[in-house]
């Protein structure tokens, strides 16, 4: 049984290995300063980024999710963007990812958001199997321009 709960300031040591695993999966390196900034934003109730952990029966954090809302041109209420989702590979297949997505969807619904959306790599077949069972693939293609900041 997986329990999903909001991140607490005392969760940093449980969150950090999951965050590092997530970055490693996406072959990304961030500075310790950026990781600290991200953590501080996640646990600052005044900052509009939210986070939760999936806690297993053994009390260990097995997964994380981060999300935020933003204004939209096609809706009066803000959309919810699920920015980061990661489950420890050793804990996959037990429902933590599905539970984390459901947690964000319930939060977004309770806060009046008309939709939750997210991105993943086209080649992330394992995650896409889950995503296609809980959401609709929209067919959109993602582009971005990296800037100097």
Coordinates of N, CA, C and O in Angstrom, one line a residue:
X1 N 0.8 -1.2 0.0 CA 0.0 0.0 0.0 C 0.9 1.2 0.0 O 1.8 1.4 0.8
X2 N 0.6 2.1 -0.9 CA 1.4 3.4 -1.0 C 0.5 4.5 -0.4 O -0.7 4.6 -0.8
X3 N 1.1 5.4 0.4 CA 0.5 6.6 0.9 C 1.1 7.8 0.2 O 2.4 7.8 0.1
X4 N 0.3 8.7 -0.3 CA 0.8 9.9 -0.9 C 0.6 11.1 0.1 O -0.5 11.2 0.6
X5 N 1.6 11.8 0.4 CA 1.5 13.0 1.2 C 2.3 14.1 0.8 O 3.3 13.9 0.1
X6 N 1.9 15.3 1.2 CA 2.7 16.5 0.8 C 4.1 16.5 1.4 O 4.3 15.9 2.5
X7 N 5.0 17.1 0.7 CA 6.4 17.2 1.2 C 6.4 18.1 2.5 O 5.6 19.1 2.5
X8 N 7.2 17.7 3.4 CA 7.4 18.5 4.6 C 8.9 18.9 4.7 O 9.8 18.2 4.1
X9 N 9.2 20.0 5.4 CA 10.6 20.4 5.5 C 11.5 19.3 6.0 O 12.7 19.2 5.6
X10 N 11.0 18.4 6.8 CA 11.9 17.3 7.4 C 12.1 16.2 6.3 O 12.9 15.3 6.6
X11 N 11.5 16.3 5.2 CA 11.6 15.2 4.1 C 12.8 15.4 3.2 O 13.0 14.5 2.3
X12 N 13.7 16.3 3.4 CA 14.8 16.6 2.5 C 15.6 15.3 2.2 O 15.9 15.0 1.1
X13 N 16.0 14.6 3.3 CA 16.9 13.5 3.1 C 16.2 12.3 2.4 O 16.8 11.5 1.8
X14 N 14.9 12.2 2.5 CA 14.1 11.2 1.7 C 13.9 11.6 0.3 O 13.9 10.8 -0.6
X15 N 13.7 12.9 0.1 CA 13.4 13.5 -1.3 C 14.7 13.5 -2.1 O 14.6 13.2 -3.3
X16 N 15.8 13.8 -1.5 CA 17.1 14.1 -2.3 C 17.5 12.9 -3.2 O 17.8 13.1 -4.4
X17 N 17.5 11.6 -2.7 CA 17.9 10.5 -3.6 C 16.9 10.3 -4.7 O 17.3 9.9 -5.8
X18 N 15.7 10.6 -4.5 CA 14.7 10.4 -5.6 C 14.9 11.5 -6.6 O 14.9 11.3 -7.8
X19 N 15.2 12.8 -6.1 CA 15.4 13.9 -7.0 C 16.7 13.6 -7.9 O 16.7 13.8 -9.1
X20 N 17.7 13.1 -7.2 CA 18.9 12.7 -8.0 C 18.7 11.6 -9.0 O 19.2 11.6 -10.1
X21 N 17.9 10.6 -8.6 CA 17.5 9.5 -9.5 C 16.8 10.1 -10.7 O 17.0 9.6 -11.9
X22 N 15.9 11.0 -10.5 CA 15.1 11.6 -11.6 C 16.1 12.3 -12.5 O 16.0 12.2 -13.8
X23 N 16.9 13.1 -12.0 CA 17.9 13.9 -12.8 C 18.8 12.9 -13.6 O 19.1 13.1 -14.8
X24 N 19.2 11.8 -13.0 CA 20.1 10.9 -13.6 C 19.3 10.2 -14.8 O 19.9 10.0 -15.9
X25 N 18.1 9.8 -14.5 CA 17.2 9.2 -15.6 C 17.2 10.1 -16.8 O 17.3 9.6 -17.9
X26 N 17.0 11.4 -16.6 CA 17.0 12.3 -17.7 C 18.3 12.9 -18.1 O 18.4 13.9 -18.9
X27 N 19.4 12.2 -17.7 CA 20.8 12.6 -18.0 C 21.0 14.1 -17.9 O 21.5 14.8 -18.8
X28 N 20.6 14.6 -16.7 CA 20.7 16.0 -16.4 C 21.5 16.2 -15.1 O 21.3 15.5 -14.2
X29 N 22.3 17.2 -15.2 CA 23.1 17.6 -13.9 C 22.6 19.0 -13.6 O 22.6 19.9 -14.4
X30 N 22.3 19.2 -12.3 CA 22.0 20.5 -11.8 C 23.0 20.8 -10.6 O 23.4 19.9 -9.9
X31 N 23.3 22.1 -10.4 CA 24.2 22.4 -9.4 C 23.5 22.2 -8.0 O 22.3 22.1 -7.9
X32 N 24.4 22.0 -7.0 CA 23.8 21.9 -5.6 C 23.0 23.1 -5.3 O 22.0 22.9 -4.5
X33 N 23.4 24.2 -5.8 CA 22.6 25.5 -5.5 C 21.2 25.4 -6.1 O 20.3 25.8 -5.5
X34 N 21.1 24.9 -7.3 CA 19.8 24.8 -8.0 C 18.9 23.7 -7.2 O 17.8 23.9 -7.0
X35 N 19.6 22.6 -6.8 CA 18.8 21.6 -6.1 C 18.3 22.2 -4.8 O 17.2 22.0 -4.4
X36 N 19.2 23.0 -4.1 CA 18.7 23.6 -2.8 C 17.6 24.6 -3.1 O 16.6 24.7 -2.3
X37 N 17.7 25.4 -4.2 CA 16.7 26.3 -4.5 C 15.3 25.6 -4.8 O 14.3 26.0 -4.3
X38 N 15.4 24.5 -5.6 CA 14.2 23.7 -5.9 C 13.6 23.2 -4.6 O 12.4 23.4 -4.4
X39 N 14.4 22.6 -3.7 CA 13.9 22.1 -2.4 C 13.2 23.3 -1.6 O 12.1 23.1 -1.1
X40 N 13.9 24.4 -1.5 CA 13.3 25.5 -0.7 C 12.0 26.0 -1.3 O 11.1 26.3 -0.6
X41 N 11.9 26.0 -2.6 CA 10.6 26.4 -3.3 C 9.5 25.4 -3.0 O 8.4 25.8 -2.7
X42 N 9.9 24.1 -3.0 CA 8.9 23.1 -2.8 C 8.3 23.1 -1.4 O 7.1 22.8 -1.2
X43 N 9.1 23.5 -0.4 CA 8.6 23.5 1.0 C 8.2 24.9 1.5 O 7.7 25.0 2.6
X44 N 8.2 25.9 0.6 CA 7.8 27.2 1.0 C 6.3 27.4 0.6 O 6.0 27.4 -0.6
X45 N 5.5 27.5 1.6 CA 4.0 27.6 1.3 C 3.7 28.9 0.5 O 2.6 28.9 -0.1
X46 N 4.5 29.8 0.4 CA 4.3 31.1 -0.3 C 4.7 30.9 -1.8 O 4.3 31.8 -2.6
X47 N 5.4 29.8 -2.1 CA 5.9 29.6 -3.5 C 4.9 28.7 -4.2 O 4.5 27.7 -3.7
X48 N 4.6 29.0 -5.5 CA 3.5 28.2 -6.1 C 3.9 26.9 -6.8 O 3.3 26.5 -7.8
X49 N 4.9 26.2 -6.3 CA 5.3 24.9 -6.7 C 5.0 24.0 -5.6 O 5.3 24.3 -4.4
X50 N 4.3 22.8 -5.9 CA 3.9 21.9 -4.8 C 4.6 20.6 -5.0 O 5.1 20.2 -6.1
X51 N 4.7 19.8 -4.0 CA 5.4 18.5 -4.1 C 4.8 17.5 -3.1 O 4.2 17.9 -2.1
X52 N 4.9 16.2 -3.5 CA 4.4 15.1 -2.6 C 5.3 13.9 -2.8 O 6.1 13.8 -3.8
X53 N 5.3 13.1 -1.8 CA 6.1 11.8 -1.8 C 5.1 10.6 -1.8 O 4.0 10.7 -1.2
X54 N 5.6 9.5 -2.4 CA 4.9 8.2 -2.3 C 5.6 7.5 -1.2 O 6.8 7.2 -1.3
X55 N 5.0 7.1 -0.1 CA 5.6 6.4 1.0 C 5.1 5.0 1.0 O 3.8 4.8 1.1
X56 N 6.0 4.0 1.1 CA 5.6 2.6 1.1 C 5.3 2.2 2.5 O 5.5 2.9 3.5
X57 N 4.8 0.9 2.6 CA 4.4 0.4 3.9 C 5.6 0.4 4.9 O 5.4 0.4 6.1
X58 N 6.8 0.3 4.3 CA 8.0 0.3 5.2 C 8.4 1.7 5.7 O 9.4 1.8 6.3
X59 N 7.7 2.7 5.3 CA 8.0 4.1 5.7 C 9.0 4.8 4.8 O 9.3 5.9 5.0
X60 N 9.4 4.1 3.7 CA 10.4 4.7 2.8 C 9.7 5.4 1.7 O 8.7 5.0 1.2
X61 N 10.3 6.5 1.3 CA 9.8 7.3 0.2 C 10.3 6.6 -1.1 O 11.4 6.3 -1.3
X62 N 9.3 6.2 -1.9 CA 9.5 5.5 -3.2 C 9.3 6.3 -4.4 O 9.7 5.9 -5.5
X63 N 8.7 7.5 -4.3 CA 8.5 8.3 -5.4 C 8.2 9.8 -5.1 O 7.9 10.1 -3.9
X64 N 8.3 10.6 -6.1 CA 8.1 12.1 -5.9 C 7.3 12.6 -7.0 O 7.3 12.0 -8.1
X65 N 6.6 13.7 -6.8 CA 5.9 14.4 -7.8 C 5.9 15.9 -7.4 O 5.9 16.3 -6.3
X66 N 6.1 16.8 -8.5 CA 6.1 18.2 -8.3 C 5.1 18.8 -9.3 O 5.1 18.3 -10.5
X67 N 4.4 19.8 -9.0 CA 3.4 20.4 -9.9 C 3.2 21.9 -9.6 O 3.6 22.4 -8.5
X68 N 2.6 22.6 -10.5 CA 2.3 24.0 -10.4 C 1.1 24.3 -11.3 O 0.8 23.5 -12.1
X69 N 0.5 25.5 -11.0 CA -0.5 25.9 -11.9 C -0.1 27.2 -12.6 O 0.8 27.9 -12.1
X70 N -0.8 27.5 -13.7 CA -0.5 28.7 -14.4 C -1.8 29.1 -15.1 O -2.6 28.3 -15.5
X71 N -1.9 30.4 -15.4 CA -3.0 31.0 -16.1 C -3.0 30.4 -17.5 O -2.0 30.1 -18.1
X72 N -4.2 30.4 -18.1 CA -4.3 29.8 -19.5 C -5.2 30.8 -20.3 O -6.1 31.5 -19.8
X73 N -5.0 30.7 -21.6 CA -5.8 31.6 -22.5 C -7.1 30.9 -22.9 O -8.0 31.5 -23.4
X74 N -7.2 29.6 -22.7 CA -8.4 28.8 -23.2 C -9.3 28.4 -22.0 O -10.3 27.7 -22.2
X75 N -9.0 28.9 -20.8 CA -9.8 28.6 -19.7 C -9.8 29.7 -18.6 O -8.7 30.4 -18.5
X76 N -10.8 29.9 -17.9 CA -10.9 30.9 -16.8 C -10.0 30.5 -15.7 O -9.4 31.3 -15.0
X77 N -10.0 29.2 -15.4 CA -9.2 28.7 -14.2 C -7.8 28.2 -14.7 O -7.6 27.9 -15.9
X78 N -6.8 28.2 -13.8 CA -5.5 27.8 -14.2 C -5.4 26.3 -14.5 O -6.0 25.5 -13.9
X79 N -4.5 26.0 -15.5 CA -4.1 24.7 -15.8 C -3.1 24.2 -14.7 O -2.4 25.0 -14.2
X80 N -3.1 22.9 -14.5 CA -2.1 22.3 -13.6 C -1.1 21.5 -14.5 O -1.4 20.6 -15.3
X81 N 0.2 21.9 -14.3 CA 1.3 21.3 -15.0 C 2.1 20.3 -14.0 O 2.6 20.8 -13.0
X82 N 2.0 19.1 -14.3 CA 2.8 18.1 -13.5 C 4.2 18.1 -14.1 O 4.5 17.6 -15.2
X83 N 5.1 18.7 -13.4 CA 6.5 19.0 -13.9 C 7.4 17.8 -13.7 O 8.2 17.5 -14.6
X84 N 7.4 17.2 -12.6 CA 8.4 16.1 -12.3 C 7.6 14.9 -11.7 O 6.8 15.1 -10.7
X85 N 7.9 13.7 -12.1 CA 7.4 12.5 -11.6 C 8.5 11.5 -11.6 O 9.0 11.2 -12.7
X86 N 8.7 10.8 -10.5 CA 9.8 9.8 -10.5 C 9.4 8.8 -9.4 O 9.1 9.1 -8.3
X87 N 9.6 7.5 -9.8 CA 9.5 6.4 -8.8 C 10.8 5.6 -8.9 O 11.3 5.3 -9.9
X88 N 11.3 5.3 -7.7 CA 12.5 4.5 -7.6 C 12.3 3.2 -8.4 O 11.3 2.5 -8.3
X89 N 13.3 2.9 -9.3 CA 13.1 1.7 -10.1 C 12.8 0.4 -9.3 O 12.1 -0.4 -9.8
X90 N 13.3 0.3 -8.1 CA 13.1 -0.9 -7.3 C 11.6 -1.0 -6.8 O 11.2 -2.0 -6.4
X91 N 10.9 0.2 -6.8 CA 9.5 0.2 -6.4 C 8.5 0.3 -7.5 O 7.3 0.4 -7.2
X92 N 9.0 0.3 -8.7 CA 8.0 0.4 -9.8 C 7.1 -0.8 -10.0 O 7.5 -1.9 -9.6
X93 N 6.0 -0.6 -10.5 CA 5.0 -1.7 -10.7 C 4.1 -1.9 -9.6 O 3.2 -2.8 -9.7
X94 N 4.2 -1.2 -8.5 CA 3.4 -1.4 -7.3 C 2.3 -0.3 -7.2 O 1.6 -0.3 -6.2
X95 N 2.2 0.6 -8.1 CA 1.2 1.6 -8.1 C 1.5 3.0 -7.6 O 0.7 3.9 -7.6
X96 N 2.8 3.2 -7.3 CA 3.2 4.5 -6.8 C 3.0 5.6 -7.8 O 2.5 6.7 -7.5
X97 N 3.5 5.4 -9.0 CA 3.3 6.4 -10.1 C 1.9 6.7 -10.3 O 1.5 7.9 -10.4
X98 N 1.0 5.7 -10.4 CA -0.4 6.0 -10.6 C -1.0 6.8 -9.5 O -1.8 7.7 -9.7
X99 N -0.6 6.4 -8.2 CA -1.1 7.1 -7.1 C -0.6 8.6 -7.0 O -1.3 9.5 -6.6
X100 N 0.6 8.8 -7.4 CA 1.2 10.2 -7.5 C 0.4 11.0 -8.5 O 0.0 12.2 -8.2
X101 N 0.1 10.5 -9.7 CA -0.7 11.2 -10.7 C -2.1 11.5 -10.2 O -2.6 12.6 -10.3
X102 N -2.7 10.5 -9.5 CA -4.0 10.6 -9.0 C -4.0 11.7 -7.9 O -5.0 12.5 -7.8
X103 N -3.0 11.8 -7.1 CA -2.9 12.8 -6.1 C -2.9 14.2 -6.7 O -3.6 15.1 -6.2
X104 N -2.1 14.4 -7.7 CA -2.0 15.7 -8.4 C -3.4 16.0 -9.0 O -3.9 17.1 -8.9
X105 N -4.0 15.0 -9.7 CA -5.3 15.3 -10.3 C -6.4 15.7 -9.3 O -7.2 16.6 -9.5
X106 N -6.4 15.0 -8.1 CA -7.3 15.3 -7.1 C -7.1 16.7 -6.5 O -8.0 17.5 -6.3
X107 N -5.8 17.1 -6.4 CA -5.4 18.4 -5.9 C -5.9 19.5 -6.9 O -6.5 20.5 -6.5
X108 N -5.6 19.2 -8.2 CA -6.0 20.2 -9.2 C -7.5 20.3 -9.3 O -8.0 21.5 -9.4
X109 N -8.2 19.2 -9.2 CA -9.7 19.3 -9.2 C -10.2 20.1 -8.0 O -11.1 20.9 -8.2
X110 N -9.7 19.8 -6.9 CA -10.1 20.6 -5.7 C -9.8 22.1 -5.8 O -10.4 22.9 -5.1
X111 N -8.8 22.4 -6.6 CA -8.4 23.8 -6.7 C -9.0 24.4 -8.0 O -8.5 25.5 -8.4
X112 N -9.9 23.8 -8.6 CA -10.6 24.3 -9.8 C -9.9 24.3 -11.1 O -10.4 24.9 -12.1
X113 N -8.9 23.5 -11.2 CA -8.2 23.4 -12.5 C -9.0 22.5 -13.5 O -9.4 21.5 -13.1
X114 N -9.1 23.0 -14.7 CA -9.8 22.1 -15.7 C -9.0 21.0 -16.3 O -9.6 20.1 -16.9
X115 N -7.7 21.0 -16.1 CA -6.9 19.8 -16.6 C -5.6 19.8 -15.9 O -5.1 20.8 -15.4
X116 N -5.0 18.6 -15.9 CA -3.6 18.3 -15.6 C -2.9 17.8 -16.8 O -3.5 17.0 -17.5
X117 N -1.7 18.4 -17.1 CA -1.0 17.9 -18.2 C 0.5 17.8 -17.9 O 1.0 18.3 -16.9
X118 N 1.2 17.0 -18.7 CA 2.7 16.8 -18.5 C 3.3 16.4 -19.8 O 2.7 16.1 -20.7
X119 N 4.6 16.3 -19.7 CA 5.5 15.9 -20.9 C 6.3 14.7 -20.5 O 6.6 14.5 -19.3
X120 N 6.7 13.9 -21.4 CA 7.7 12.9 -21.2 C 8.4 12.7 -22.5 O 8.0 13.1 -23.5
X121 N 9.5 12.0 -22.4 CA 10.3 11.7 -23.6 C 9.5 10.6 -24.4 O 8.9 9.7 -23.9
X122 N 9.6 10.8 -25.7 CA 8.9 9.9 -26.6 C 9.3 8.4 -26.4 O 8.6 7.5 -26.5
X123 N 10.6 8.3 -26.0 CA 11.2 6.9 -25.8 C 11.0 6.4 -24.4 O 11.4 5.2 -24.2
X124 N 10.3 7.1 -23.6 CA 10.1 6.6 -22.2 C 8.9 5.6 -22.2 O 7.8 5.9 -21.7
X125 N 9.1 4.4 -22.8 CA 8.0 3.5 -23.0 C 7.3 3.0 -21.7 O 6.1 2.9 -21.7
X126 N 8.1 2.8 -20.7 CA 7.5 2.3 -19.4 C 6.6 3.3 -18.9 O 5.4 3.0 -18.5
X127 N 7.0 4.5 -18.8 CA 6.1 5.6 -18.2 C 5.0 5.8 -19.1 O 3.8 6.0 -18.7
X128 N 5.2 5.8 -20.4 CA 4.1 6.0 -21.4 C 3.0 5.0 -21.3 O 1.8 5.3 -21.5
X129 N 3.3 3.8 -20.9 CA 2.3 2.7 -20.7 C 1.4 3.1 -19.6 O 0.2 3.0 -19.7
X130 N 2.0 3.6 -18.5 CA 1.2 4.1 -17.4 C 0.3 5.3 -17.8 O -0.9 5.4 -17.6
X131 N 1.0 6.3 -18.4 CA 0.3 7.6 -18.8 C -0.9 7.3 -19.7 O -1.9 7.9 -19.6
X132 N -0.7 6.4 -20.7 CA -1.8 6.1 -21.6 C -2.9 5.4 -21.0 O -4.0 5.4 -21.5
X133 N -2.7 4.8 -19.8 CA -3.8 4.2 -19.0 C -4.5 5.2 -18.1 O -5.7 4.8 -17.7
X134 N -4.0 6.3 -17.9 CA -4.6 7.3 -16.9 C -4.9 8.6 -17.6 O -5.6 9.5 -17.0
X135 N -4.4 8.8 -18.8 CA -4.6 10.2 -19.5 C -4.8 10.0 -21.0 O -4.6 8.8 -21.5
X136 N -5.0 11.0 -21.7 CA -5.2 11.0 -23.1 C -3.9 11.6 -23.8 O -3.5 12.7 -23.4
X137 N -3.4 10.8 -24.7 CA -2.2 11.3 -25.5 C -2.8 12.4 -26.4 O -3.7 12.1 -27.3
X138 N -2.3 13.6 -26.4 CA -2.9 14.7 -27.1 C -2.3 14.8 -28.5 O -2.9 15.5 -29.4
X139 N -1.2 14.2 -28.8 CA -0.6 14.2 -30.1 C 0.3 15.5 -30.3 O 0.8 15.6 -31.4
X140 N 0.4 16.3 -29.3 CA 1.2 17.5 -29.5 C 2.7 17.2 -29.4 O 3.1 16.2 -28.8
X141 N 3.5 18.0 -30.1 CA 4.9 17.8 -30.1 C 5.5 19.0 -29.3 O 5.1 20.2 -29.6
X142 N 6.5 18.8 -28.5 CA 7.1 19.8 -27.7 C 8.3 20.4 -28.3 O 9.2 19.7 -28.8
X143 N 8.4 21.8 -28.3 CA 9.6 22.5 -28.8 C 10.0 23.4 -27.7 O 9.2 23.9 -26.9
X144 N 11.3 23.8 -27.8 CA 11.8 24.8 -26.8 C 13.0 25.5 -27.4 O 13.6 25.0 -28.3
X145 N 13.2 26.7 -26.9 CA 14.4 27.5 -27.3 C 15.2 27.7 -26.0 O 14.6 28.3 -25.0
X146 N 16.4 27.2 -25.9 CA 17.2 27.5 -24.7 C 17.8 28.9 -24.8 O 18.2 29.4 -25.9
X147 N 17.7 29.6 -23.7 CA 18.2 31.0 -23.6 C 19.4 31.1 -22.7 O 19.6 30.2 -21.9
X148 N 20.1 32.2 -22.7 CA 21.3 32.3 -22.0 C 21.2 32.3 -20.5 O 22.2 32.1 -19.8
X149 N 20.1 32.4 -19.9 CA 19.9 32.5 -18.4 C 20.3 31.3 -17.7 O 20.2 30.2 -18.2

